[in-house]
mmCIF file of C-alpha atoms in Angstrom:
data_model
loop_
_atom_site.group_PDB
_atom_site.id
_atom_site.type_symbol
_atom_site.label_atom_id
_atom_site.label_comp_id
_atom_site.label_asym_id
_atom_site.label_seq_id
_atom_site.Cartn_x
_atom_site.Cartn_y
_atom_site.Cartn_z
ATOM 1 C CA MET V 1 136.490 -28.821 177.255
ATOM 2 C CA ILE V 2 133.702 -30.786 175.542
ATOM 3 C CA LEU V 3 134.006 -34.605 175.432
ATOM 4 C CA ASP V 4 133.377 -36.529 172.252
ATOM 5 C CA THR V 5 131.928 -39.789 172.448
ATOM 6 C CA ASN V 6 135.455 -41.484 172.058
ATOM 7 C CA ALA V 7 136.535 -39.480 174.897
ATOM 8 C CA LEU V 8 133.787 -40.409 177.130
ATOM 9 C CA SER V 9 134.513 -43.851 176.359
ATOM 10 C CA ALA V 10 138.184 -43.555 177.176
ATOM 11 C CA PHE V 11 137.166 -41.713 180.414
ATOM 12 C CA ALA V 12 134.960 -44.711 181.229
ATOM 13 C CA ASP V 13 137.943 -46.884 180.775
ATOM 14 C CA ASN V 14 140.140 -44.701 182.916
ATOM 15 C CA ASP V 15 142.471 -43.982 179.915
ATOM 16 C CA LEU V 16 145.465 -42.398 181.485
ATOM 17 C CA ASP V 17 146.503 -40.545 178.518
ATOM 18 C CA LEU V 18 142.859 -38.771 178.124
ATOM 19 C CA LEU V 19 142.877 -38.208 181.937
ATOM 20 C CA SER V 20 146.201 -36.141 181.456
ATOM 21 C CA ILE V 21 144.671 -33.829 178.951
ATOM 22 C CA LEU V 22 141.442 -33.195 180.893
ATOM 23 C CA PRO V 23 141.656 -29.842 182.674
ATOM 24 C CA SER V 24 141.346 -29.798 186.453
ATOM 25 C CA ASP V 25 140.949 -26.017 186.679
ATOM 26 C CA ARG V 26 138.158 -25.698 184.220
ATOM 27 C CA PRO V 27 134.818 -27.235 183.709
ATOM 28 C CA TRP V 28 134.071 -29.796 180.895
ATOM 29 C CA ALA V 29 131.018 -30.606 179.214
ATOM 30 C CA LEU V 30 129.055 -33.631 177.560
ATOM 31 C CA PRO V 31 126.780 -32.708 174.558
ATOM 32 C CA VAL V 32 123.301 -34.430 174.584
ATOM 33 C CA ILE V 33 124.490 -35.919 171.249
ATOM 34 C CA VAL V 34 127.419 -37.745 172.932
ATOM 35 C CA ILE V 35 125.327 -39.040 175.664
ATOM 36 C CA GLY V 36 122.864 -40.455 173.224
ATOM 37 C CA GLU V 37 125.812 -42.062 171.127
ATOM 38 C CA TYR V 38 127.104 -43.660 174.372
ATOM 39 C CA ARG V 39 123.728 -44.949 175.407
ATOM 40 C CA PHE V 40 123.235 -46.325 172.165
ATOM 41 C CA GLY V 41 126.519 -48.097 172.358
ATOM 42 C CA LEU V 42 125.583 -49.550 175.835
ATOM 43 C CA LEU V 43 122.494 -51.358 174.475
ATOM 44 C CA GLY V 44 124.276 -54.339 173.336
ATOM 45 C CA SER V 45 127.076 -54.221 176.157
ATOM 46 C CA ARG V 46 127.457 -56.933 178.851
ATOM 47 C CA GLU V 47 128.278 -54.129 181.229
ATOM 48 C CA LYS V 48 125.090 -52.009 180.283
ATOM 49 C CA ASP V 49 123.653 -51.703 183.848
ATOM 50 C CA ALA V 50 127.013 -50.811 185.460
ATOM 51 C CA ARG V 51 127.868 -48.331 182.798
ATOM 52 C CA GLU V 52 124.561 -46.485 182.627
ATOM 53 C CA GLU V 53 124.824 -46.014 186.514
ATOM 54 C CA TRP V 54 128.227 -44.575 186.055
ATOM 55 C CA LEU V 55 126.928 -42.392 183.212
ATOM 56 C CA ASP V 56 124.000 -41.062 185.309
ATOM 57 C CA ARG V 57 126.476 -40.269 188.085
ATOM 58 C CA LEU V 58 128.627 -38.453 185.846
ATOM 59 C CA ILE V 59 125.714 -36.356 184.066
ATOM 60 C CA SER V 60 124.912 -35.319 187.552
ATOM 61 C CA VAL V 61 128.265 -33.402 188.135
ATOM 62 C CA VAL V 62 129.357 -32.198 184.649
ATOM 63 C CA THR V 63 127.696 -29.614 182.369
ATOM 64 C CA VAL V 64 125.243 -31.142 179.940
ATOM 65 C CA LEU V 65 125.211 -29.074 176.527
ATOM 66 C CA GLU V 66 121.854 -29.197 174.879
ATOM 67 C CA ILE V 67 120.787 -27.943 171.512
ATOM 68 C CA THR V 68 119.256 -24.570 171.131
ATOM 69 C CA GLU V 69 118.064 -22.339 168.352
ATOM 70 C CA ARG V 70 121.491 -20.481 168.785
ATOM 71 C CA THR V 71 123.264 -24.007 168.240
ATOM 72 C CA ALA V 72 121.517 -24.474 165.210
ATOM 73 C CA SER V 73 122.745 -21.434 163.721
ATOM 74 C CA PHE V 74 126.289 -22.455 164.490
ATOM 75 C CA TYR V 75 125.389 -26.027 162.941
ATOM 76 C CA ALA V 76 124.058 -24.282 159.619
ATOM 77 C CA THR V 77 127.408 -22.277 159.477
ATOM 78 C CA ILE V 78 129.514 -25.427 159.789
ATOM 79 C CA ARG V 79 127.708 -27.454 157.363
ATOM 80 C CA HIS V 80 127.707 -24.775 154.673
ATOM 81 C CA GLN V 81 131.511 -24.127 155.266
ATOM 82 C CA LEU V 82 131.998 -28.000 155.007
ATOM 83 C CA ARG V 83 129.812 -27.918 151.621
ATOM 84 C CA VAL V 84 131.934 -25.090 150.213
ATOM 85 C CA ASP V 85 135.288 -26.843 151.280
ATOM 86 C CA GLN V 86 133.800 -30.002 149.886
ATOM 87 C CA ARG V 87 134.371 -31.883 153.180
ATOM 88 C CA LYS V 88 132.106 -34.222 154.901
ATOM 89 C CA ILE V 89 131.954 -35.282 158.524
ATOM 90 C CA PRO V 90 129.341 -37.207 160.500
ATOM 91 C CA PRO V 91 126.236 -35.023 161.125
ATOM 92 C CA ASN V 92 126.345 -35.770 164.903
ATOM 93 C CA ASP V 93 129.934 -34.414 164.917
ATOM 94 C CA SER V 94 128.526 -31.376 163.186
ATOM 95 C CA TRP V 95 126.323 -30.811 166.054
ATOM 96 C CA ILE V 96 129.127 -31.298 168.614
ATOM 97 C CA ALA V 97 131.180 -28.998 166.735
ATOM 98 C CA ALA V 98 128.387 -26.367 166.745
ATOM 99 C CA LEU V 99 128.354 -26.716 170.580
ATOM 100 C CA ALA V 100 131.975 -26.055 170.688
ATOM 101 C CA MET V 101 131.730 -23.110 168.511
ATOM 102 C CA GLU V 102 128.942 -21.733 170.549
ATOM 103 C CA HIS V 103 130.740 -22.272 173.939
ATOM 104 C CA GLN V 104 134.068 -21.549 172.543
ATOM 105 C CA TRP V 105 135.477 -24.651 174.048
ATOM 106 C CA PRO V 106 137.922 -27.215 172.551
ATOM 107 C CA ILE V 107 136.667 -30.833 171.725
ATOM 108 C CA ALA V 108 138.680 -33.747 173.293
ATOM 109 C CA SER V 109 138.469 -36.306 170.430
ATOM 110 C CA ARG V 110 140.390 -38.708 168.527
ATOM 111 C CA ASP V 111 138.460 -37.935 165.395
ATOM 112 C CA GLY V 112 140.610 -35.761 163.085
ATOM 113 C CA HIS V 113 137.790 -34.684 161.057
ATOM 114 C CA PHE V 114 136.946 -31.892 163.479
ATOM 115 C CA ASP V 115 140.211 -30.217 162.397
ATOM 116 C CA VAL V 116 138.700 -29.150 159.085
ATOM 117 C CA ILE V 117 136.076 -26.990 160.700
ATOM 118 C CA HIS V 118 137.360 -23.507 161.016
ATOM 119 C CA GLY V 119 137.312 -22.115 164.571
ATOM 120 C CA ILE V 120 137.305 -25.479 166.135
ATOM 121 C CA ARG V 121 140.120 -26.728 168.360
ATOM 122 C CA ARG V 122 140.313 -30.371 168.829
ATOM 123 C CA ILE V 123 142.547 -31.831 171.499
ATOM 124 C CA ALA V 124 143.995 -35.444 170.925
ATOM 125 C CA TRP V 125 145.512 -37.860 173.222
#
């Protein structure tokens, strides 16, 4: 399962509802985009140092999904589909969706706009 930024934030806050949907028998992953968005959010936080240490520990034990040329092909397909369907989602979420499509993993997210992308399964909590 891929964690979106709001899922990573919920995980950091020990959100029990999120924890109940995370698989214990399968790996889960963080896209580099999510890591960047989370770090951006920490820049103004009073808990910046502690949260960055927590994030660094987490990154050392989970799969980090990076953008590749193959990912870019999925991204292009998704953006084209959204244009044809006259739908818009944030560009970073298009990249997260491309990684989900590439790896065939669901996305843990509260963002309903993932639901308009063909071939993506979002798991909400």
